Tab-separated table of C-alpha atoms in Angstrom:
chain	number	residue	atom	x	y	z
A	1	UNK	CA	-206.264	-81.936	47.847
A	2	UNK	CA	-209.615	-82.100	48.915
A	3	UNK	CA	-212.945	-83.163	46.376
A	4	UNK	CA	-213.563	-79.466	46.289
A	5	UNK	CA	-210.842	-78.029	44.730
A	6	UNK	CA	-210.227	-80.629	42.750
A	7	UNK	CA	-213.437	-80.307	41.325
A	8	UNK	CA	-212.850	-76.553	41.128
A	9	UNK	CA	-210.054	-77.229	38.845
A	10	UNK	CA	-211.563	-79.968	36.493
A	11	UNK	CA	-214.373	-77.493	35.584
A	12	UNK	CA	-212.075	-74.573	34.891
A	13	UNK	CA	-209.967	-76.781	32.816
A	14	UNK	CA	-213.653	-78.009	31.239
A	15	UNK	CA	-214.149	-74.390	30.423
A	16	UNK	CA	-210.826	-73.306	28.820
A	17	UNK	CA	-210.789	-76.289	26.790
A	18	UNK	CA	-214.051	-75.992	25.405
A	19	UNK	CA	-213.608	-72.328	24.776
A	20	UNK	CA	-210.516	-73.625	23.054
A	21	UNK	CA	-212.557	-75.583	21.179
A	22	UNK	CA	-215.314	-72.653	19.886
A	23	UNK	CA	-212.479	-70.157	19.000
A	24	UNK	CA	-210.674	-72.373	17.171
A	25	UNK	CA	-213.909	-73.114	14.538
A	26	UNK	CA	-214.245	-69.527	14.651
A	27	UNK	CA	-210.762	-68.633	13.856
A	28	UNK	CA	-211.245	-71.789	10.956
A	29	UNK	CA	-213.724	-69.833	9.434
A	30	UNK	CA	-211.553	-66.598	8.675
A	31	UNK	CA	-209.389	-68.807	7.077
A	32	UNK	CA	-208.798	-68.527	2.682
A	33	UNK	CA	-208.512	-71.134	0.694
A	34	UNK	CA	-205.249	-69.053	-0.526
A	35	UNK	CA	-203.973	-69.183	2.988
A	36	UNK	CA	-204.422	-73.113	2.945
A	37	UNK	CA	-202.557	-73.706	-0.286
A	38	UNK	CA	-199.432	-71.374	1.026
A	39	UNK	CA	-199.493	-73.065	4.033
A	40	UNK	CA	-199.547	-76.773	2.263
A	41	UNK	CA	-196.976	-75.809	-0.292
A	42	UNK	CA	-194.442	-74.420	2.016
A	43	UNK	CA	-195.274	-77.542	4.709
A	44	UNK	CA	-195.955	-80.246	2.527
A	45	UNK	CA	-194.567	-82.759	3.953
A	46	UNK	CA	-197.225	-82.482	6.905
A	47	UNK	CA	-199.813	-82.804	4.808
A	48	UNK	CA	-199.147	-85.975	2.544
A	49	UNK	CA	-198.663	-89.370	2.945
A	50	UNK	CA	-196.609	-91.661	0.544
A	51	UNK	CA	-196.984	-95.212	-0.517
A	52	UNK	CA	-193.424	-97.212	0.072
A	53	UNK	CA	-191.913	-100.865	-0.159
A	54	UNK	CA	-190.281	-101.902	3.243
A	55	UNK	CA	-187.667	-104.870	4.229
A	56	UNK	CA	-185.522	-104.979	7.178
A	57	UNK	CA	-182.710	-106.387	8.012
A	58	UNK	CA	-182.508	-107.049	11.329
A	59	UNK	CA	-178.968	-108.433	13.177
A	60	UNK	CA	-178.134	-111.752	14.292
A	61	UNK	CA	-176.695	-109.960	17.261
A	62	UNK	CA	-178.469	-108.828	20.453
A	63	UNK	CA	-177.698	-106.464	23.311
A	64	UNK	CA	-178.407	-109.512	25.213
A	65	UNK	CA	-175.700	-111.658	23.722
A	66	UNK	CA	-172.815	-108.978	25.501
A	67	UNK	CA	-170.590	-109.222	21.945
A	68	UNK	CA	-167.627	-107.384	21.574
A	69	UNK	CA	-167.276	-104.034	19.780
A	70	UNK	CA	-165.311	-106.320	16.962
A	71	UNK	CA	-168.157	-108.918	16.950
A	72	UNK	CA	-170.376	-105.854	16.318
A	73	UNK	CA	-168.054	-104.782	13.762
A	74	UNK	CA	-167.795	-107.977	11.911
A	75	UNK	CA	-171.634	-108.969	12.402
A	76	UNK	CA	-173.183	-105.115	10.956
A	77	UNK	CA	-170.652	-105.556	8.273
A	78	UNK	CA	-171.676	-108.477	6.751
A	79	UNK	CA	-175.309	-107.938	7.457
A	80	UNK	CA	-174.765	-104.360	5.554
A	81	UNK	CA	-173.448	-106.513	2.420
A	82	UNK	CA	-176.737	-108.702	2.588
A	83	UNK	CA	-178.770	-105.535	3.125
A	84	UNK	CA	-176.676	-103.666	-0.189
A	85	UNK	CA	-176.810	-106.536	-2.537
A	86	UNK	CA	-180.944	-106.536	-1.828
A	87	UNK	CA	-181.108	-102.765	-2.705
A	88	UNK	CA	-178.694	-103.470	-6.021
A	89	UNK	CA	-181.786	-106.401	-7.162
A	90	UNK	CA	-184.690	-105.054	-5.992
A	91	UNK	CA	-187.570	-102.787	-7.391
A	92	UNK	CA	-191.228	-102.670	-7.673
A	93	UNK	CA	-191.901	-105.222	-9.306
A	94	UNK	CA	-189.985	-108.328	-7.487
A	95	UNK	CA	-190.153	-106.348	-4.357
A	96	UNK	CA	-192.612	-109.279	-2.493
A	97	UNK	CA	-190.768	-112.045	-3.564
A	98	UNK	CA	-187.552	-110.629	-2.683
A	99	UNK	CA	-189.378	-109.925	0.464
A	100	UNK	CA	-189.887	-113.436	0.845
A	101	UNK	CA	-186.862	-114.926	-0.318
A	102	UNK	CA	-185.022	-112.821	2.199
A	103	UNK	CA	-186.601	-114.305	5.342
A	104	UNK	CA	-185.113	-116.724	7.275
A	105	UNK	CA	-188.162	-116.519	9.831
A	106	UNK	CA	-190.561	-119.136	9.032
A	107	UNK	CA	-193.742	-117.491	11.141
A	108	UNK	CA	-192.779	-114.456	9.081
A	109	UNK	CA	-192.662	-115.742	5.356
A	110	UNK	CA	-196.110	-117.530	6.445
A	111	UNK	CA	-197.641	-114.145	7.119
A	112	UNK	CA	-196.024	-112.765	4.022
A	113	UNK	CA	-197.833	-116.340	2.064
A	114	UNK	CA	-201.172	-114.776	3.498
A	115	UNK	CA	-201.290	-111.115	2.780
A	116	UNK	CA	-199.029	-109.899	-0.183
A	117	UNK	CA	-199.141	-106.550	1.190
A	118	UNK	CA	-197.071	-107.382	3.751
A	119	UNK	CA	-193.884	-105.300	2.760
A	120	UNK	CA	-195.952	-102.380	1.750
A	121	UNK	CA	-196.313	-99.276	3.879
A	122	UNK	CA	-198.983	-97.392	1.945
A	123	UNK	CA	-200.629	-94.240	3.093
A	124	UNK	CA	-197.462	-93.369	5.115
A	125	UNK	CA	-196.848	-89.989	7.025
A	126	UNK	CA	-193.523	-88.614	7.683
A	127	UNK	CA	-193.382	-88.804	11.418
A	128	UNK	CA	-193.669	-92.613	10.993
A	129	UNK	CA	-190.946	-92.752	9.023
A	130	UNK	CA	-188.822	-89.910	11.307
A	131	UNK	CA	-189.922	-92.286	14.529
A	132	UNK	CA	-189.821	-95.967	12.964
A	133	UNK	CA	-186.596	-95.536	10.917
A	134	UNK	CA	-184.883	-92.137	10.878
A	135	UNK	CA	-185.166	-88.373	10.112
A	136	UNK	CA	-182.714	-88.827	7.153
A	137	UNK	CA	-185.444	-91.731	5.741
A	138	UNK	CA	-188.534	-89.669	6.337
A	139	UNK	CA	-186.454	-86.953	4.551
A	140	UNK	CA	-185.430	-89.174	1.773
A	141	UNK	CA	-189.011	-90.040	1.464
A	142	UNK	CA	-190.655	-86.696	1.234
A	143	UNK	CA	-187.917	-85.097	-0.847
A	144	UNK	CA	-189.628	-83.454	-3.966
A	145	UNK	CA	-187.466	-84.751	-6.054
A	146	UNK	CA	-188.511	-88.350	-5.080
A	147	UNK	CA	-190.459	-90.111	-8.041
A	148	UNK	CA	-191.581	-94.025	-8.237
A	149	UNK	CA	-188.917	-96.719	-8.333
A	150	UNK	CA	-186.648	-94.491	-6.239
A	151	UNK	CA	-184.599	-97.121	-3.327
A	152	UNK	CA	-182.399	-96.873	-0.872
A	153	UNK	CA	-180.982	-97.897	2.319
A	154	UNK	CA	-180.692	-96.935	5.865
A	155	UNK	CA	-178.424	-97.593	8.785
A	156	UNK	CA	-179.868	-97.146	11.756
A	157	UNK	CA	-177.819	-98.147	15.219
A	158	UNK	CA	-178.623	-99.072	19.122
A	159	UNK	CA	-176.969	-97.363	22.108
A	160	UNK	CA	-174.649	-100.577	21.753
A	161	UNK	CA	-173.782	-99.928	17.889
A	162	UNK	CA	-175.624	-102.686	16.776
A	163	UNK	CA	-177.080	-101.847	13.290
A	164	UNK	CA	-180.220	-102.670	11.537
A	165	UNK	CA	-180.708	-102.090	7.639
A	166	UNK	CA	-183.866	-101.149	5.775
A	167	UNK	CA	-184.272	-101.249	2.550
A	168	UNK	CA	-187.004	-98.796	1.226
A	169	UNK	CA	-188.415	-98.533	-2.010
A	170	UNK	CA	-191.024	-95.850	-3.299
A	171	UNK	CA	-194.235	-96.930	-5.280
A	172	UNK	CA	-196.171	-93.383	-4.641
A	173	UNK	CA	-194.440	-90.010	-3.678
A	174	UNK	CA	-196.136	-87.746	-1.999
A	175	UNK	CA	-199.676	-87.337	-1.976
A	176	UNK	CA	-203.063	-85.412	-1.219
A	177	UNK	CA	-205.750	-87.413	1.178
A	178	UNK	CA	-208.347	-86.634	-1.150
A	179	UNK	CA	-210.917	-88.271	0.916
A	180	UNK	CA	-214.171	-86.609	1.843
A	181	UNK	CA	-215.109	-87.245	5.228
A	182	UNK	CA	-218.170	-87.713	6.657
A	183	UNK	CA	-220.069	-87.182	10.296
A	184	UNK	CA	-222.361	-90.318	11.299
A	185	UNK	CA	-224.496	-91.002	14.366
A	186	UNK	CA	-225.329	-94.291	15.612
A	187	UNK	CA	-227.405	-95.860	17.833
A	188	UNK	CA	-226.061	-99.662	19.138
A	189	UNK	CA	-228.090	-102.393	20.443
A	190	UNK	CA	-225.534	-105.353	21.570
A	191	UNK	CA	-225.968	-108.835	21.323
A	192	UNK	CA	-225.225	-111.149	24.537
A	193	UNK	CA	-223.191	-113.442	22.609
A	194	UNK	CA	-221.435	-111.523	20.680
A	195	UNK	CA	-217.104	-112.262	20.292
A	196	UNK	CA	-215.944	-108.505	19.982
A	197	UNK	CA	-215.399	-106.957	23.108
A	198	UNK	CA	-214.323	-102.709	23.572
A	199	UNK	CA	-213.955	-100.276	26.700
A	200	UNK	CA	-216.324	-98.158	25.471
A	201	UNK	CA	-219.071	-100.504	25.271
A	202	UNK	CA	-222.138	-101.320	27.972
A	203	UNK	CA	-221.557	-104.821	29.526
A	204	UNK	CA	-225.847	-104.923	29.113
A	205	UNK	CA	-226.741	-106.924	26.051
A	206	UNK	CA	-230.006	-108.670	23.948
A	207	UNK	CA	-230.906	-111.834	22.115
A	208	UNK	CA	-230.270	-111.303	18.550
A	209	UNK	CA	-233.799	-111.272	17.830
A	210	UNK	CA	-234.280	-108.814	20.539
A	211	UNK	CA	-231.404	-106.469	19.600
A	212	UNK	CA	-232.912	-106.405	16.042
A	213	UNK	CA	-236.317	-106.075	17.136
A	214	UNK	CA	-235.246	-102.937	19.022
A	215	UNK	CA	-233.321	-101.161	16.103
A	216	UNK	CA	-236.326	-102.069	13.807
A	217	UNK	CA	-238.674	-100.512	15.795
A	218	UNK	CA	-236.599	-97.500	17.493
A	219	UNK	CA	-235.791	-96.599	13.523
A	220	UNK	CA	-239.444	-96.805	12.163
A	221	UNK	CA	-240.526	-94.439	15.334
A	222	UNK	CA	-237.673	-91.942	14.649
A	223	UNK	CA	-239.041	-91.549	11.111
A	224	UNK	CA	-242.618	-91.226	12.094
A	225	UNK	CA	-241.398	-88.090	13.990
A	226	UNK	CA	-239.403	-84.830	12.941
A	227	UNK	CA	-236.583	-87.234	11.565
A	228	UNK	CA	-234.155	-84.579	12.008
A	229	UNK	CA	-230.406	-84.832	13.223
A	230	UNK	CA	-231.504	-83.013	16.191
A	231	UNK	CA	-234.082	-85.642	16.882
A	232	UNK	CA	-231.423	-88.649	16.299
A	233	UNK	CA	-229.107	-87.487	18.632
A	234	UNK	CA	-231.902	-87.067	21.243
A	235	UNK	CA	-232.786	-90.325	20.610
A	236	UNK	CA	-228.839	-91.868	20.817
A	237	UNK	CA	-228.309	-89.979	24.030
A	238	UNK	CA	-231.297	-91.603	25.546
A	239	UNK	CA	-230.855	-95.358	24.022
A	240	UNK	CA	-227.681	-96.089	22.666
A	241	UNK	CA	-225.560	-98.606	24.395
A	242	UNK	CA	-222.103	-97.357	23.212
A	243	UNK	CA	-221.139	-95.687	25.622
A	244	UNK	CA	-218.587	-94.350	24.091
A	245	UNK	CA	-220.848	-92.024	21.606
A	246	UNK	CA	-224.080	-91.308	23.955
A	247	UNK	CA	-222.656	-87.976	25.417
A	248	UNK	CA	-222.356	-86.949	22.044
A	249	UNK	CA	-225.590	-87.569	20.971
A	250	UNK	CA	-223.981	-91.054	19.047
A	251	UNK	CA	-221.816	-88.778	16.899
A	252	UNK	CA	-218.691	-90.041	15.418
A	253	UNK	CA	-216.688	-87.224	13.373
A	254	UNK	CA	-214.429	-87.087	10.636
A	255	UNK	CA	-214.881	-90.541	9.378
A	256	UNK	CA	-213.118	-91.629	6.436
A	257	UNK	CA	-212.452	-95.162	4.671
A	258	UNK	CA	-209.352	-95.709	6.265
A	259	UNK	CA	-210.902	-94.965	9.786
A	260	UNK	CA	-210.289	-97.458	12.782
A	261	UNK	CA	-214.172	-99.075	12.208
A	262	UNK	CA	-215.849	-101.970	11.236
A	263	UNK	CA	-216.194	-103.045	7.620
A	264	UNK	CA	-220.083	-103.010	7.758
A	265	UNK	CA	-219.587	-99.516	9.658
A	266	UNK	CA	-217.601	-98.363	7.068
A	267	UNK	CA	-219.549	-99.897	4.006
A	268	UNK	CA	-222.464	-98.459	4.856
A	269	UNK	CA	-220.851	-94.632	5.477
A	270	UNK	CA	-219.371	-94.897	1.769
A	271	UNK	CA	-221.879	-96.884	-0.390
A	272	UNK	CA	-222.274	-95.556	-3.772
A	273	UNK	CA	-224.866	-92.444	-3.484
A	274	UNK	CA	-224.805	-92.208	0.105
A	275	UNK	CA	-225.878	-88.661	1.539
A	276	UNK	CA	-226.528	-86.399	4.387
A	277	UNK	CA	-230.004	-87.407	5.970
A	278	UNK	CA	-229.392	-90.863	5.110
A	279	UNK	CA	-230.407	-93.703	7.970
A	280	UNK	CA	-230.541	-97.609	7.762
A	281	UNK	CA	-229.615	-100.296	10.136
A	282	UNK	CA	-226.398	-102.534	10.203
A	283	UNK	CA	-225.390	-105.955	11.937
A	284	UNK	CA	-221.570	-106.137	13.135
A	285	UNK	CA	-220.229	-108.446	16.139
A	286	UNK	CA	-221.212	-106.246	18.481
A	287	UNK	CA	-224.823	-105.851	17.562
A	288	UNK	CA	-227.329	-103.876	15.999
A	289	UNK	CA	-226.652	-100.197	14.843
A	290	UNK	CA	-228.796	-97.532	13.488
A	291	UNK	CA	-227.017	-95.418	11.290
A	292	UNK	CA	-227.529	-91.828	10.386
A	293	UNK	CA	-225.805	-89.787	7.907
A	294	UNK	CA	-225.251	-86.271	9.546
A	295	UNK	CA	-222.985	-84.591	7.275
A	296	UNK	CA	-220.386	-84.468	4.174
A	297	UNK	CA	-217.303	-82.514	4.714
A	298	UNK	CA	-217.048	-79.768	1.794
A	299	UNK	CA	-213.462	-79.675	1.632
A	300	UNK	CA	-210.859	-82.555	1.338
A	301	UNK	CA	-209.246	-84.332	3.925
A	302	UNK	CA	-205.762	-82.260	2.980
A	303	UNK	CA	-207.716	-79.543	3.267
A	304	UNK	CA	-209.675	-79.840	7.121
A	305	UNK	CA	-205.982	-80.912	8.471
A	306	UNK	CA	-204.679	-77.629	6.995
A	307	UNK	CA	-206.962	-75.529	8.293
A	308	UNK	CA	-206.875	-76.897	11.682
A	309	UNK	CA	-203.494	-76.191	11.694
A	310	UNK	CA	-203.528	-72.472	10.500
A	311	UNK	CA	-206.555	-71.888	13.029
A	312	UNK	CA	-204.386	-73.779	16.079
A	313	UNK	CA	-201.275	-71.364	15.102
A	314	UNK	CA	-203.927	-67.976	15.118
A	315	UNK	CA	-205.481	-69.524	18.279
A	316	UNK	CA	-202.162	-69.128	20.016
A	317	UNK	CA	-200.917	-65.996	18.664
A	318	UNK	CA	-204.680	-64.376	19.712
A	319	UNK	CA	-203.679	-65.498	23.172
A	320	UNK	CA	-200.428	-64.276	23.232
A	321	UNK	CA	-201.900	-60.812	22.250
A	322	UNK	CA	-205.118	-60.997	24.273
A	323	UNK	CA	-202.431	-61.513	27.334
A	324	UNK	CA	-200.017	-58.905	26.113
A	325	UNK	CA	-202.899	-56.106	25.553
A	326	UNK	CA	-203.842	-56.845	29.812
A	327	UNK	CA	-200.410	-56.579	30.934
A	328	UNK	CA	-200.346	-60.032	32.281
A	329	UNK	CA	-197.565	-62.528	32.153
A	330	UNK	CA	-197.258	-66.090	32.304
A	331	UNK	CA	-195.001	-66.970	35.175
A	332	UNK	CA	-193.348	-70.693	33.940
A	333	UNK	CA	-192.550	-71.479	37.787
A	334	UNK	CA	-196.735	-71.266	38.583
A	335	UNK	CA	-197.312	-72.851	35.526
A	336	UNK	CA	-194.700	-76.244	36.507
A	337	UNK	CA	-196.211	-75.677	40.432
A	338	UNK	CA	-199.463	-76.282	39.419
A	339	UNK	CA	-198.525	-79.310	36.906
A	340	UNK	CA	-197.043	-81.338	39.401
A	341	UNK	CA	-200.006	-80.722	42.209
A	342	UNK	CA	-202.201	-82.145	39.763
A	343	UNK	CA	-200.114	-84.830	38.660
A	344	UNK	CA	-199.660	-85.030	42.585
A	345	UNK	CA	-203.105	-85.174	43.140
A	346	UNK	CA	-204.263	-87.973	39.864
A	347	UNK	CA	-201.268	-90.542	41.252
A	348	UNK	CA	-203.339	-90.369	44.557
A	349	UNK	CA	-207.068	-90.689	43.081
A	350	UNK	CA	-204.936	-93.960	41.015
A	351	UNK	CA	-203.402	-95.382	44.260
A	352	UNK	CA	-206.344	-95.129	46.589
A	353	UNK	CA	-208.754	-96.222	43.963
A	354	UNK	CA	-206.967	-99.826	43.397
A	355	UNK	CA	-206.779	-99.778	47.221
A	356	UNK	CA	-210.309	-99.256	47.201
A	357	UNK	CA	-211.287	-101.879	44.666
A	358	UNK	CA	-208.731	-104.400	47.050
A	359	UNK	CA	-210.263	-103.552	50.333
A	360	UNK	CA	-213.781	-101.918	49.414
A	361	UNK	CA	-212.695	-99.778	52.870
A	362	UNK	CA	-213.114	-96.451	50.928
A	363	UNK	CA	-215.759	-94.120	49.522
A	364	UNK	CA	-215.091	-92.044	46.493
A	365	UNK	CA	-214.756	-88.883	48.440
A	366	UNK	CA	-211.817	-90.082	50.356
A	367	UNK	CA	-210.400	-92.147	47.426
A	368	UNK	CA	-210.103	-87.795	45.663
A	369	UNK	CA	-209.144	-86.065	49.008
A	370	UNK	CA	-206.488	-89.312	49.592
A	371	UNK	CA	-208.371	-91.360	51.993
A	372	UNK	CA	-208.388	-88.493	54.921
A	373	UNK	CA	-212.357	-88.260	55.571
């Protein structure tokens, strides 16, 4: 495949997903708030998380250790009996001491000594539970007939019949993220010496002194000027070193408390009367940020994931009509031809470039086209 054509097809791709992207908001928009509490009640198990208690019993036997099927038999029986007399004892309250008293893993129990939350599973979606244990626990969780102090236990089985038991017990059924979440630019000067370390990061860093310096000054100038959000993301595309967020102008969406960030990140997005238009500077381990404030979300959490989902399902049935009104059909076979070219044609820009980085022998032109220029 030459550079070309591959280029050719990353742009239209570019293009479809970004118009994706635009019709989607737009289809969001058209969307009531009585649509969006139909959809929730009659799917509410997409939409809500629940707070559980979680022990597992895990068997003494491995796949490894090539037991018989009456080993098996014997070893998931009496584990089961270990697993039922738990469930018969336990509830909320004694849960984490139960917990403890159950483990015969010493780096375990000291992990359970240090954080007390150790057998919780709070803010827990049903997939997690459908993936990690089983659909019949995920069901059993999200049931709407589940209250507080509810327990039970699941089986679950290897290909080799080898069981493990968990023993769940609920603390919150099922719930609305209630959260309000926010939009936030940044702009990062690093330290040198900092410890944390992340992909999407600059390997370019300052002093301390200098890195602070820098945000000090790049803030004070911002708010000499328009100090708009327009201006801020000007100025994060031109100086931030997070790579990461300087296409975007330094924006970081949807941001809630239980977001994947720093604590001084996160602090400083949720202090007590924070609003839009906000700005102030922050230290973490990776250096000096200036943070802006660029918007509250309206609506819920619940709420946003809803109406994503109601404007994804319209998105698709407004192509499916779009292509039905010009006569055109979707030929599957095309559609699988062209999905293994590309995947074709990304395993050979993967090869070539490590055989590029071994042998420094090829340019990036013939690392795409597969090394034939």
């Amino acid at each position: 495949m030459s550079p070309s054509l591959l280029k050719k097809i990353y742009t239209k791709q570019t293009i479809v997903n970004r118009y994706k992207e635009d019709k989607q908001k737009e289809l969001a928009k058209s969307i009531t708030d009585e649509e969006i509490e139909e959809e929730f009640n009659k799917n509410a198990k997409d939409y809500t998380t629940v707070d559980l208690r979680n022990f597992t019993f895990n068997n003494s036997i491995s796949a490894d250790d090539k037991a018989s099927k009456d080993d098996i038999k014997k070893a998931n029986a009496d584990l089961k009996k270990k697993a039922q007399a738990f469930l018969e004892k336990v509830n909320l309250s004694n849960f984490t001491q139960m917990a403890y008293d159950a483990t015969d893993d010493k780096e375990q129990k000291n992990l359970m000594k240090e954080d007390a939350s150790y057998s919780s599973m709070d803010d827990t979606n049903y997939t997690a539970i459908h993936d990690y244990v089983s659909k019949e626990a995920a069901d059993w969780a999200f049931n709407a007939d589940r209250k507080s102090g509810d327990k039970q236990l699941f089986e679950v089985k290897d290909k080799n019949g080898i069981a493990t038991y968990h023993v769940y017990c609920m603390e919150n059924v099922m719930k609305r993220d209630n959260q309000y979440p926010v939009n936030v630019r940044q702009i990062l000067f690093m330290v040198t010496d900092n410890a944390a370390s992340d992909a999407t990061e600059t390997e370019t860093g300052h002093s301390d002194a200098e890195a602070k310096k820098l945000a000090d000054d790049t803030l004070a100038k911002w708010k000499k000027g328009k100090a708009t959000d327009e201006s801020f993301a000007a100025l994060a595309t031109k100086l931030t070193e997070d790579t990461g967020s300087k296409e975007t102008g330094g924006l970081y969406e949807n941001v809630t408390k239980d977001s994947n960030y720093v604590e001084p990140f996160l602090n400083w997005c949720f202090a007590d009367g924070r609003k839009k238009g906000d700005s102030g500077i922050i230290k973490t381990d990776y250096g000096y940020h200036i943070m802006y404030l660029s918007g509250k979300s309206k609506d819920p959490n619940w709420k946003n994931t809803v109406r994503e989902a109601l404007a994804s399902r319209k998105f698709d049935k407004y192509i499916e009509s779009t292509i039905k009104a010009d006569g055109t059909k979707v030929s599957e076979h095309w559609v699988k031809v062209v999905g293994k070219r590309m995947k074709k044609a990304a395993e050979t820009v993967i090869t070539n470039a490590g055989l590029n980085a071994a042998s420094g022998g090829l340019s990036d032109a013939q690392v795409i086209s597969g090394g034939d220029q």
